[in-house]
Amino acid sequence: MAKGPGFKCAACGATASKWAGQCDSCKAWNTLSETGALSTGPSKTLGGKRGNLIDLGDLATQDPAPPRTVSGVTELDRVLGGGLVTASALLVGGDPGIGKSTLLLQAAARFARGGLKTIYVSGEEARAQVRLRADRLGLTESPVLLASETNLRDILTTLDQEKPDLVVIDSIQTMWADHIDAAPGSVSQVRATAHELTNFAKRRNVAMIMVGHVTKDGQIAGPRVVEHMVDTVLYFEGERGHQFRLLRAVKNRFGPADEIGVFEMTGKGLVEVKNPSALFLSERGQSTPGSVVFSGIEGTRPVLCEFQALVAPSPHAQARRSVVGWDGSRLAMILAVLESRCGVPFSGLDVYLNVAGGMRVNEPAADLAVAAALLSARVDKALPQDGVLFGEISLSGALRPVSQADNRLKEAQKLGFQSALIPAAKAKSMPQDMNISQYETLAEFVGATFGPIDA
Ligand code: TYD
Ligand code: MG
């Protein structure tokens, strides 16, 4: 069987059977180095120790649900799935400058005040800088222990002696394990340090929160591998120009993923936003063509937000399609369905779509809101100010019902909306005093809402 030396890229961790000047997978130059044989022969791993097996039924009685600590910051606790689990590793990713250090210092202070022994290790800022930030946040009285350190060996020794309950590592890219021959922030370093820290968390019953910077294309710099190692991955996101920040759970072994927490960045740090819908709609003015309100579900709760579209004749041979806060290929699909199933062409027109307030929507349930915003902009006719929409559009032009219709409607009603345009479905409990129009197909919706449209 073929057996030869293997090569590994120091930048992205990809393996190759042949040496090359450039890594095939990340295109970095001079990063491949030999790692020893990539064995394809018979397994050499037999001959180990027999492991313990336990019956699934017994497990429930022997290992009860993991203990949790709540911080008291509802938005954070909900994203964590009901509080912080002891003996767990978390990764908090986000763009530089978005507010990760601020969030975690505030969270650390809350947990410390709640009785957890908390250590905040900053590899990026000197202790004086962290102290300045704590001053600004009004947290100087909190019993958080600070360390400004990057050497993993020293950090683990300190943690070993101090026996904390919660450790924040800010950031994983600045940490450095001296037994790995690579620069801090490189894949091998990040992987090794994250692995050691995760192991430490499990062995010593510590909650370990690691901060990771995200590159421009939305990846945690270099290592996706860290995401597989840890129990929970949270992303902290938001637009620079906006005050809103969303904490989103993308993976959670101890709770629901896709849950969001909403914060506002103020001069005194992050403040929870208890009613995000009101915030996302607060800048909404008079009803204008191209603006519609979508009643969405984020995690377990309904969140309303505004979709805005602009459609204008294109000066270019190739018309522009520009999207912020929604999926670009989904927009292309909706334009195609409008064109072929409803006879409304968009060729020769530039199309801009934006979700107001820096919100990002991932639900297909927003299809109908997107279509309505596009049509409203195209025919220059505003939809009623007090209406919301939701519904998924299929390629055949049919409108598909979406989950939690009743919750979406109830939230809209709570915020003062009186009408809704939705797919036809036998909903269990529609709000009684709301004016609800239901449609089987997109063409039916277009006809009823906008009348005949000239091609
Ligand atoms: P920071 O937490 O340092 O971001 P990260 O750790 O993700 O790189 O936050 C940086 C930004 O937040 C900075 O531009 C200043 C702003 N900020 C406030 O607006 N209010 C505050 O109270 C604090 C501490 C920071
Ligand atoms: Mg920081």
CSV table of C-alpha atoms and ligand atoms in Angstrom, one decimal:
chain,number,residue,atom,x,y,z
A,1,MET,CA,0.0,0.0,0.0
A,2,ALA,CA,1.2,3.5,-0.8
A,3,LYS,CA,3.0,5.2,2.0
A,4,GLY,CA,5.1,8.3,1.9
A,5,PRO,CA,5.9,11.5,3.6
A,6,GLY,CA,3.0,13.9,4.3
A,7,PHE,CA,3.1,17.7,4.2
A,8,LYS,CA,1.1,20.2,6.2
A,9,CYS,CA,0.4,23.8,5.6
A,10,ALA,CA,1.3,26.0,8.6
A,11,ALA,CA,-1.2,28.7,7.6
A,12,CYS,CA,-4.5,26.7,7.1
A,13,GLY,CA,-3.6,23.2,8.3
A,14,ALA,CA,-4.4,21.4,5.0
A,15,THR,CA,-2.4,18.3,4.3
A,16,ALA,CA,-0.9,17.3,1.0
A,17,SER,CA,0.9,14.2,-0.2
A,18,LYS,CA,3.4,16.2,-2.4
A,19,TRP,CA,5.5,19.2,-1.5
A,20,ALA,CA,4.6,22.4,-3.4
A,21,GLY,CA,5.7,26.0,-3.1
A,22,GLN,CA,2.1,27.1,-2.7
A,23,CYS,CA,-0.6,25.6,-0.6
A,24,ASP,CA,-3.4,24.3,-2.8
A,25,SER,CA,-6.1,25.1,-0.3
A,26,CYS,CA,-5.2,28.6,1.1
A,27,LYS,CA,-2.8,29.7,-1.7
A,28,ALA,CA,-0.2,30.8,0.9
A,29,TRP,CA,3.4,30.5,-0.3
A,30,ASN,CA,6.2,28.5,1.4
A,31,THR,CA,4.0,27.2,4.2
A,32,LEU,CA,4.2,23.4,3.5
A,33,SER,CA,6.4,21.4,5.7
A,34,GLU,CA,7.0,17.7,6.1
A,35,THR,CA,5.0,16.0,8.9
A,36,GLY,CA,6.1,12.3,8.6
A,37,ALA,CA,4.2,9.5,6.9
A,38,LEU,CA,0.6,9.8,5.9
A,39,SER,CA,-0.2,6.1,6.6
A,40,THR,CA,-2.6,4.4,4.3
A,41,GLY,CA,-1.6,0.9,5.3
A,42,PRO,CA,-3.2,-1.4,8.0
A,43,SER,CA,-4.1,0.3,11.3
A,44,LYS,CA,-1.3,0.5,13.8
A,45,THR,CA,-3.6,1.8,16.5
A,46,LEU,CA,-4.7,-1.6,17.9
A,47,GLY,CA,-3.4,-2.7,21.3
A,48,GLY,CA,-4.8,0.1,23.5
A,49,LYS,CA,-6.6,0.0,26.8
A,50,ARG,CA,-10.3,-1.1,26.9
A,51,GLY,CA,-12.6,1.9,27.5
A,52,ASN,CA,-15.5,2.1,29.9
A,53,LEU,CA,-19.0,1.7,28.4
A,54,ILE,CA,-22.1,2.9,30.2
A,55,ASP,CA,-25.7,2.3,29.4
A,56,LEU,CA,-27.5,5.4,28.1
A,57,GLY,CA,-30.3,5.0,30.6
A,58,ASP,CA,-27.9,4.9,33.6
A,59,LEU,CA,-26.1,8.0,32.2
A,60,ALA,CA,-29.2,10.1,32.9
A,61,THR,CA,-29.2,9.3,36.6
A,62,GLN,CA,-25.4,9.4,37.0
A,63,ASP,CA,-24.7,12.6,35.0
A,64,PRO,CA,-27.5,15.0,35.7
A,65,ALA,CA,-27.9,18.2,33.6
A,66,PRO,CA,-24.8,20.4,33.8
A,67,PRO,CA,-24.9,23.0,36.5
A,68,ARG,CA,-25.3,26.6,35.2
A,69,THR,CA,-24.7,30.1,36.5
A,70,VAL,CA,-26.7,33.0,35.4
A,71,SER,CA,-25.1,36.4,34.9
A,72,GLY,CA,-28.2,38.4,35.4
A,73,VAL,CA,-27.7,39.9,31.9
A,74,THR,CA,-30.8,38.3,30.3
A,75,GLU,CA,-29.7,38.8,26.7
A,76,LEU,CA,-26.4,37.0,27.5
A,77,ASP,CA,-28.0,34.2,29.6
A,78,ARG,CA,-30.5,33.4,26.9
A,79,VAL,CA,-27.9,33.1,24.2
A,80,LEU,CA,-25.9,30.8,26.4
A,81,GLY,CA,-29.0,28.6,26.7
A,82,GLY,CA,-30.0,29.6,30.2
A,83,GLY,CA,-26.7,30.5,31.8
A,84,LEU,CA,-23.0,29.6,31.8
A,85,VAL,CA,-22.2,25.9,32.0
A,86,THR,CA,-19.4,25.0,34.4
A,87,ALA,CA,-16.7,22.9,32.7
A,88,SER,CA,-17.3,24.2,29.2
A,89,ALA,CA,-15.3,26.0,26.5
A,90,LEU,CA,-16.8,28.9,24.6
A,91,LEU,CA,-15.5,30.9,21.6
A,92,VAL,CA,-16.7,34.4,21.2
A,93,GLY,CA,-15.9,35.6,17.6
A,94,GLY,CA,-16.3,39.0,16.0
A,95,ASP,CA,-14.6,41.7,14.0
A,96,PRO,CA,-11.9,43.7,15.8
A,97,GLY,CA,-13.4,46.8,17.5
A,98,ILE,CA,-16.9,45.4,17.6
A,99,GLY,CA,-16.9,45.3,21.4
A,100,LYS,CA,-15.9,41.7,22.4
A,101,SER,CA,-13.5,42.9,25.2
A,102,THR,CA,-16.2,45.2,26.5
A,103,LEU,CA,-18.9,42.5,26.5
A,104,LEU,CA,-16.6,40.0,28.2
A,105,LEU,CA,-15.3,42.4,30.8
A,106,GLN,CA,-18.9,43.3,31.7
A,107,ALA,CA,-19.9,39.7,31.8
A,108,ALA,CA,-16.9,38.7,33.9
A,109,ALA,CA,-17.8,41.4,36.4
A,110,ARG,CA,-21.4,40.2,36.6
A,111,PHE,CA,-20.3,36.6,37.1
A,112,ALA,CA,-17.6,37.6,39.7
A,113,ARG,CA,-20.2,39.6,41.6
A,114,GLY,CA,-22.4,36.5,41.5
A,115,GLY,CA,-19.8,34.5,43.3
A,116,LEU,CA,-17.6,32.9,40.6
A,117,LYS,CA,-13.9,33.3,41.0
A,118,THR,CA,-13.1,35.0,37.7
A,119,ILE,CA,-9.8,35.6,35.9
A,120,TYR,CA,-9.5,37.9,32.9
A,121,VAL,CA,-6.4,37.2,30.9
A,122,SER,CA,-5.6,39.9,28.3
A,123,GLY,CA,-3.0,39.3,25.7
A,124,GLU,CA,-3.8,42.4,23.8
A,125,GLU,CA,-3.9,45.2,26.4
A,126,ALA,CA,-1.7,46.0,29.4
A,127,ARG,CA,-3.3,45.8,32.8
A,128,ALA,CA,-3.6,49.6,33.0
A,129,GLN,CA,-5.6,49.6,29.8
A,130,VAL,CA,-8.0,47.0,31.0
A,131,ARG,CA,-8.3,49.0,34.2
A,132,LEU,CA,-9.1,52.2,32.2
A,133,ARG,CA,-11.8,50.3,30.4
A,134,ALA,CA,-13.2,49.0,33.7
A,135,ASP,CA,-13.2,52.6,35.0
A,136,ARG,CA,-15.2,53.7,32.0
A,137,LEU,CA,-17.6,50.8,32.5
A,138,GLY,CA,-18.0,51.5,36.2
A,139,LEU,CA,-16.7,48.1,37.1
A,140,THR,CA,-13.7,48.9,39.3
A,141,GLU,CA,-15.3,47.5,42.4
A,142,SER,CA,-15.8,44.1,40.8
A,143,PRO,CA,-13.8,41.2,42.2
A,144,VAL,CA,-12.2,40.2,38.8
A,145,LEU,CA,-8.6,39.2,38.8
A,146,LEU,CA,-6.6,40.6,35.8
A,147,ALA,CA,-3.6,39.2,34.1
A,148,SER,CA,-1.7,40.6,31.1
A,149,GLU,CA,0.0,37.5,29.7
A,150,THR,CA,0.5,35.6,26.4
A,151,ASN,CA,2.6,32.6,27.3
A,152,LEU,CA,0.3,29.6,27.6
A,153,ARG,CA,2.5,27.7,30.0
A,154,ASP,CA,2.5,30.6,32.4
A,155,ILE,CA,-1.2,31.1,32.1
A,156,LEU,CA,-2.0,27.4,32.8
A,157,THR,CA,0.4,27.4,35.8
A,158,THR,CA,-1.4,30.5,37.2
A,159,LEU,CA,-4.8,29.0,36.6
A,160,ASP,CA,-3.7,25.7,38.1
A,161,GLN,CA,-2.8,27.4,41.3
A,162,GLU,CA,-5.6,30.0,41.5
A,163,LYS,CA,-8.4,27.5,40.7
A,164,PRO,CA,-10.8,29.9,39.1
A,165,ASP,CA,-14.4,29.1,38.1
A,166,LEU,CA,-14.4,31.3,35.0
A,167,VAL,CA,-11.5,32.4,32.8
A,168,VAL,CA,-11.7,34.8,29.9
A,169,ILE,CA,-8.8,34.6,27.3
A,170,ASP,CA,-8.7,37.8,25.3
A,171,SER,CA,-7.7,36.8,22.6
A,172,ILE,CA,-6.8,33.3,21.4
A,173,GLN,CA,-4.8,34.8,18.5
A,174,THR,CA,-2.4,36.5,20.9
A,175,MET,CA,-1.7,33.3,23.0
A,176,TRP,CA,1.5,31.5,22.4
A,177,ALA,CA,2.5,27.9,23.3
A,178,ASP,CA,6.3,27.7,23.5
A,179,HIS,CA,6.4,24.0,22.3
A,180,ILE,CA,5.0,25.0,18.9
A,181,ASP,CA,7.3,26.5,16.4
A,182,ALA,CA,5.1,29.0,14.8
A,183,ALA,CA,4.0,32.7,15.3
A,184,PRO,CA,1.1,33.6,17.6
A,185,GLY,CA,-2.1,33.7,15.6
A,186,SER,CA,-1.0,31.0,13.1
A,187,VAL,CA,-3.1,28.0,12.7
A,188,SER,CA,-0.9,25.6,14.6
A,189,GLN,CA,-0.6,28.0,17.6
A,190,VAL,CA,-4.3,28.8,17.8
A,191,ARG,CA,-5.2,25.1,17.5
A,192,ALA,CA,-2.7,24.1,20.1
A,193,THR,CA,-3.6,26.8,22.6
A,194,ALA,CA,-7.3,26.3,22.1
A,195,HIS,CA,-6.9,22.6,22.6
A,196,GLU,CA,-4.9,23.0,25.8
A,197,LEU,CA,-7.3,25.5,27.2
A,198,THR,CA,-10.4,23.4,26.3
A,199,ASN,CA,-8.8,20.4,28.0
A,200,PHE,CA,-8.0,22.4,31.1
A,201,ALA,CA,-11.6,23.6,31.2
A,202,LYS,CA,-12.9,20.0,31.2
A,203,ARG,CA,-10.4,18.6,33.6
A,204,ARG,CA,-10.7,21.4,36.2
A,205,ASN,CA,-14.4,22.3,35.9
A,206,VAL,CA,-13.7,25.7,34.6
A,207,ALA,CA,-15.8,27.8,32.2
A,208,MET,CA,-13.3,29.0,29.6
A,209,ILE,CA,-14.3,31.8,27.4
A,210,MET,CA,-11.9,32.5,24.4
A,211,VAL,CA,-12.1,35.5,22.3
A,212,GLY,CA,-11.3,35.1,18.6
A,213,HIS,CA,-10.9,37.7,15.9
A,214,VAL,CA,-12.8,37.1,12.7
A,215,THR,CA,-11.2,37.9,9.3
A,216,LYS,CA,-13.0,40.0,6.7
A,217,ASP,CA,-14.7,37.0,5.1
A,218,GLY,CA,-16.3,36.0,8.3
A,219,GLN,CA,-14.0,33.2,9.4
A,220,ILE,CA,-12.3,33.1,12.7
A,221,ALA,CA,-8.8,33.9,11.6
A,222,GLY,CA,-7.3,30.7,10.3
A,223,PRO,CA,-8.8,28.0,12.3
A,224,ARG,CA,-12.2,26.8,11.8
A,225,VAL,CA,-10.9,23.9,13.9
A,226,VAL,CA,-11.4,25.8,17.1
A,227,GLU,CA,-15.1,25.9,16.4
A,228,HIS,CA,-15.2,22.1,16.5
A,229,MET,CA,-13.2,21.9,19.7
A,230,VAL,CA,-15.4,24.1,21.9
A,231,ASP,CA,-18.9,23.5,23.2
A,232,THR,CA,-20.3,26.9,22.3
A,233,VAL,CA,-19.6,29.4,19.5
A,234,LEU,CA,-21.0,32.9,19.8
A,235,TYR,CA,-20.6,35.6,17.3
A,236,PHE,CA,-20.7,39.3,18.2
A,237,GLU,CA,-21.7,41.3,15.2
A,238,GLY,CA,-23.0,44.6,14.2
A,239,GLU,CA,-22.4,47.5,11.7
A,240,ARG,CA,-19.7,49.9,12.7
A,241,GLY,CA,-22.0,52.9,12.1
A,242,HIS,CA,-24.8,51.5,14.2
A,243,GLN,CA,-25.0,51.3,18.0
A,244,PHE,CA,-26.7,47.8,17.9
A,245,ARG,CA,-24.7,44.7,18.5
A,246,LEU,CA,-26.1,41.2,18.1
A,247,LEU,CA,-24.7,38.2,20.1
A,248,ARG,CA,-25.6,35.2,18.1
A,249,ALA,CA,-25.2,31.5,19.1
A,250,VAL,CA,-24.1,29.6,16.0
A,251,LYS,CA,-23.3,26.4,17.9
A,252,ASN,CA,-24.3,25.4,21.4
A,253,ARG,CA,-23.9,21.9,22.9
A,254,PHE,CA,-25.9,23.1,25.9
A,255,GLY,CA,-28.8,25.0,24.4
A,256,PRO,CA,-30.5,26.2,21.2
A,257,ALA,CA,-28.4,27.6,18.4
A,258,ASP,CA,-29.6,30.6,16.4
A,259,GLU,CA,-30.6,32.4,19.6
A,260,ILE,CA,-29.7,36.1,19.6
A,261,GLY,CA,-29.1,38.7,22.3
A,262,VAL,CA,-29.3,42.4,21.4
A,263,PHE,CA,-27.2,45.1,22.9
A,264,GLU,CA,-26.6,48.8,22.4
A,265,MET,CA,-23.1,50.2,22.6
A,266,THR,CA,-23.2,53.4,24.7
A,267,GLY,CA,-20.5,55.6,26.2
A,268,LYS,CA,-20.7,53.4,29.3
A,269,GLY,CA,-20.4,50.1,27.7
A,270,LEU,CA,-23.0,47.6,26.4
A,271,VAL,CA,-26.6,47.9,27.5
A,272,GLU,CA,-29.2,45.2,27.0
A,273,VAL,CA,-32.0,45.8,24.6
A,274,LYS,CA,-35.1,44.1,26.0
A,275,ASN,CA,-37.4,44.9,23.1
A,276,PRO,CA,-35.3,44.6,19.8
A,277,SER,CA,-38.3,45.0,17.5
A,278,ALA,CA,-39.0,48.5,18.8
A,279,LEU,CA,-35.4,49.4,18.4
A,280,PHE,CA,-35.1,48.1,14.8
A,281,LEU,CA,-38.2,49.9,13.8
A,282,SER,CA,-37.5,53.1,15.7
A,283,GLU,CA,-36.0,54.9,12.8
A,284,ARG,CA,-38.9,54.1,10.5
A,285,GLY,CA,-40.6,57.3,9.2
A,286,GLN,CA,-43.7,57.8,7.1
A,287,SER,CA,-44.6,54.9,4.9
A,288,THR,CA,-42.3,55.1,1.8
A,289,PRO,CA,-42.3,53.0,-1.3
A,290,GLY,CA,-39.8,50.1,-0.9
A,291,SER,CA,-40.1,49.9,2.8
A,292,VAL,CA,-41.9,46.9,4.5
A,293,VAL,CA,-41.9,45.3,7.9
A,294,PHE,CA,-41.0,41.7,8.3
A,295,SER,CA,-42.1,39.7,11.3
A,296,GLY,CA,-39.2,37.3,11.9
A,297,ILE,CA,-38.2,34.7,14.5
A,298,GLU,CA,-34.7,34.8,15.9
A,299,GLY,CA,-34.0,31.8,18.0
A,300,THR,CA,-37.0,31.5,20.3
A,301,ARG,CA,-38.4,35.0,20.0
A,302,PRO,CA,-40.1,37.1,17.4
A,303,VAL,CA,-38.2,40.1,16.1
A,304,LEU,CA,-39.6,42.7,13.7
A,305,CYS,CA,-37.4,44.5,11.3
A,306,GLU,CA,-37.6,46.7,8.3
A,307,PHE,CA,-36.6,45.7,4.7
A,308,GLN,CA,-35.8,48.6,2.4
A,309,ALA,CA,-35.5,48.3,-1.4
A,310,LEU,CA,-34.5,50.7,-4.1
A,311,VAL,CA,-35.1,50.0,-7.8
A,312,ALA,CA,-33.7,52.4,-10.4
A,313,PRO,CA,-32.9,52.2,-14.1
A,314,SER,CA,-29.4,51.0,-14.6
A,315,PRO,CA,-26.8,53.1,-16.4
A,316,HIS,CA,-24.6,50.0,-16.8
A,317,ALA,CA,-24.8,47.1,-19.3
A,318,GLN,CA,-25.0,44.7,-16.4
A,319,ALA,CA,-27.6,45.9,-13.8
A,320,ARG,CA,-26.4,45.9,-10.2
A,321,ARG,CA,-27.8,43.7,-7.4
A,322,SER,CA,-26.6,44.9,-4.0
A,323,VAL,CA,-27.7,43.4,-0.7
A,324,VAL,CA,-27.0,44.2,3.0
A,325,GLY,CA,-28.3,41.9,5.7
A,326,TRP,CA,-29.9,39.2,3.5
A,327,ASP,CA,-28.6,36.5,1.2
A,328,GLY,CA,-27.6,37.7,-2.3
A,329,SER,CA,-28.5,34.4,-4.0
A,330,ARG,CA,-31.9,34.3,-2.3
A,331,LEU,CA,-32.5,37.8,-3.8
A,332,ALA,CA,-31.6,36.6,-7.3
A,333,MET,CA,-34.1,33.7,-6.8
A,334,ILE,CA,-36.9,36.0,-5.8
A,335,LEU,CA,-36.2,38.3,-8.7
A,336,ALA,CA,-36.4,35.3,-11.0
A,337,VAL,CA,-39.7,34.1,-9.6
A,338,LEU,CA,-41.2,37.6,-9.9
A,339,GLU,CA,-40.1,37.7,-13.5
A,340,SER,CA,-41.2,34.2,-14.6
A,341,ARG,CA,-44.2,33.5,-12.4
A,342,CYS,CA,-45.7,37.0,-12.0
A,343,GLY,CA,-44.5,38.7,-15.3
A,344,VAL,CA,-42.6,41.5,-13.5
A,345,PRO,CA,-39.2,41.9,-15.1
A,346,PHE,CA,-36.3,43.6,-13.4
A,347,SER,CA,-33.8,43.5,-16.3
A,348,GLY,CA,-32.1,46.8,-16.9
A,349,LEU,CA,-32.9,47.9,-13.3
A,350,ASP,CA,-30.4,48.3,-10.5
A,351,VAL,CA,-31.7,46.6,-7.3
A,352,TYR,CA,-30.6,47.5,-3.8
A,353,LEU,CA,-31.9,45.7,-0.7
A,354,ASN,CA,-31.1,46.6,2.9
A,355,VAL,CA,-32.2,45.4,6.3
A,356,ALA,CA,-32.4,48.5,8.5
A,357,GLY,CA,-30.5,48.9,11.7
A,358,GLY,CA,-27.6,46.6,10.9
A,359,MET,CA,-29.8,43.5,11.4
A,360,ARG,CA,-29.0,40.2,9.5
A,361,VAL,CA,-31.9,38.0,8.5
A,362,ASN,CA,-31.3,34.4,7.5
A,363,GLU,CA,-34.9,33.1,7.4
A,364,PRO,CA,-36.5,32.1,4.1
A,365,ALA,CA,-39.7,33.3,5.8
A,366,ALA,CA,-38.6,36.8,4.8
A,367,ASP,CA,-39.0,36.0,1.1
A,368,LEU,CA,-42.5,37.6,0.9
A,369,ALA,CA,-41.2,40.7,2.6
A,370,VAL,CA,-38.3,41.0,0.2
A,371,ALA,CA,-40.7,40.5,-2.8
A,372,ALA,CA,-43.0,43.1,-1.4
A,373,ALA,CA,-40.2,45.6,-0.9
A,374,LEU,CA,-38.9,45.1,-4.4
A,375,LEU,CA,-42.4,45.5,-6.0
A,376,SER,CA,-43.3,48.5,-3.9
A,377,ALA,CA,-40.0,50.2,-5.0
A,378,ARG,CA,-40.5,49.1,-8.6
A,379,VAL,CA,-44.1,50.5,-8.9
A,380,ASP,CA,-43.4,53.4,-6.5
A,381,LYS,CA,-46.4,52.5,-4.3
A,382,ALA,CA,-46.1,52.3,-0.5
A,383,LEU,CA,-47.6,49.5,1.5
A,384,PRO,CA,-49.9,50.4,4.5
A,385,GLN,CA,-47.8,51.7,7.4
A,386,ASP,CA,-49.5,49.4,9.9
A,387,GLY,CA,-48.9,46.1,8.1
A,388,VAL,CA,-46.4,43.2,8.4
A,389,LEU,CA,-45.5,40.4,6.1
A,390,PHE,CA,-43.9,37.0,6.2
A,391,GLY,CA,-44.0,33.8,4.0
A,392,GLU,CA,-41.6,31.6,2.0
A,393,ILE,CA,-41.7,31.7,-1.8
A,394,SER,CA,-41.1,28.5,-3.7
A,395,LEU,CA,-39.7,28.4,-7.2
A,396,SER,CA,-43.1,27.5,-8.6
A,397,GLY,CA,-44.4,30.9,-7.3
A,398,ALA,CA,-46.4,29.3,-4.5
A,399,LEU,CA,-46.4,30.8,-1.0
A,400,ARG,CA,-45.4,28.4,1.7
A,401,PRO,CA,-46.6,28.8,5.3
A,402,VAL,CA,-43.8,29.3,7.8
A,403,SER,CA,-43.3,28.2,11.4
A,404,GLN,CA,-44.7,30.1,14.4
A,405,ALA,CA,-47.1,32.3,12.4
A,406,ASP,CA,-49.2,33.0,15.5
A,407,ASN,CA,-46.1,34.2,17.5
A,408,ARG,CA,-45.1,36.5,14.6
A,409,LEU,CA,-48.6,38.0,14.4
A,410,LYS,CA,-48.9,38.4,18.1
A,411,GLU,CA,-45.6,40.3,18.3
A,412,ALA,CA,-46.7,42.5,15.4
A,413,GLN,CA,-49.9,43.2,17.2
A,414,LYS,CA,-48.1,44.1,20.4
A,415,LEU,CA,-46.1,46.7,18.5
A,416,GLY,CA,-49.3,48.3,17.1
A,417,PHE,CA,-49.5,46.7,13.7
A,418,GLN,CA,-53.0,46.0,12.6
A,419,SER,CA,-52.8,44.1,9.3
A,420,ALA,CA,-50.7,41.2,7.9
A,421,LEU,CA,-50.1,39.8,4.5
A,422,ILE,CA,-49.2,36.1,4.8
A,423,PRO,CA,-49.4,32.7,3.0
A,424,ALA,CA,-52.7,30.8,3.2
A,425,ALA,CA,-52.6,28.2,6.0
A,426,LYS,CA,-54.9,27.0,8.7
A,427,ALA,CA,-53.2,28.7,11.6
A,428,LYS,CA,-54.2,27.5,15.1
A,429,SER,CA,-54.7,30.8,16.9
A,430,MET,CA,-54.7,33.9,14.7
A,431,PRO,CA,-55.1,37.1,16.6
A,432,GLN,CA,-58.9,38.0,16.4
A,433,ASP,CA,-58.7,41.8,15.9
A,434,MET,CA,-56.1,41.8,13.2
A,435,ASN,CA,-56.8,42.3,9.6
A,436,ILE,CA,-55.1,39.2,8.0
A,437,SER,CA,-55.0,38.7,4.2
A,438,GLN,CA,-53.8,35.2,3.0
A,439,TYR,CA,-52.6,34.3,-0.4
A,440,GLU,CA,-51.9,30.9,-2.1
A,441,THR,CA,-49.4,32.2,-4.7
A,442,LEU,CA,-47.1,35.1,-5.2
A,443,ALA,CA,-49.0,36.2,-8.4
A,444,GLU,CA,-52.2,36.4,-6.3
A,445,PHE,CA,-50.4,38.5,-3.7
A,446,VAL,CA,-49.0,40.8,-6.4
A,447,GLY,CA,-52.4,41.2,-8.1
A,448,ALA,CA,-54.2,42.0,-4.9
A,449,THR,CA,-51.6,44.3,-3.5
A,450,PHE,CA,-50.3,46.2,-6.5
A,451,GLY,CA,-52.8,45.6,-9.3
A,452,PRO,CA,-51.6,45.1,-12.8
A,453,ILE,CA,-47.9,46.0,-13.3
A,454,ASP,CA,-46.6,47.1,-16.7
A,455,ALA,CA,-43.6,45.1,-17.9
B,1,TYD,P1,-13.6,46.6,22.2
B,1,TYD,O1,-14.4,45.9,23.3
B,1,TYD,O2,-12.2,47.0,22.5
B,1,TYD,O3,-13.7,45.7,20.9
B,1,TYD,P2,-13.0,44.3,20.5
B,1,TYD,O4,-12.5,43.7,21.8
B,1,TYD,O5,-14.0,43.5,19.9
B,1,TYD,O6,-11.9,44.6,19.6
B,1,TYD,O7,-14.5,47.8,21.8
B,1,TYD,C1,-14.0,48.8,21.1
B,1,TYD,C2,-15.0,49.9,20.7
B,1,TYD,O8,-16.1,50.1,21.6
B,1,TYD,C3,-14.2,51.1,20.6
B,1,TYD,O9,-14.3,51.6,19.3
B,1,TYD,C4,-14.8,52.0,21.6
B,1,TYD,C5,-16.2,51.4,21.9
B,1,TYD,N1,-16.6,51.6,23.3
B,1,TYD,C6,-17.7,52.4,23.5
B,1,TYD,O10,-18.4,52.9,22.7
B,1,TYD,N2,-18.2,52.5,24.9
B,1,TYD,C7,-17.5,51.9,25.9
B,1,TYD,O11,-17.9,52.0,27.1
B,1,TYD,C8,-16.3,51.1,25.6
B,1,TYD,C9,-15.6,50.4,26.7
B,1,TYD,C10,-15.9,51.0,24.3
B,2,MG,MG,-10.5,43.4,22.4
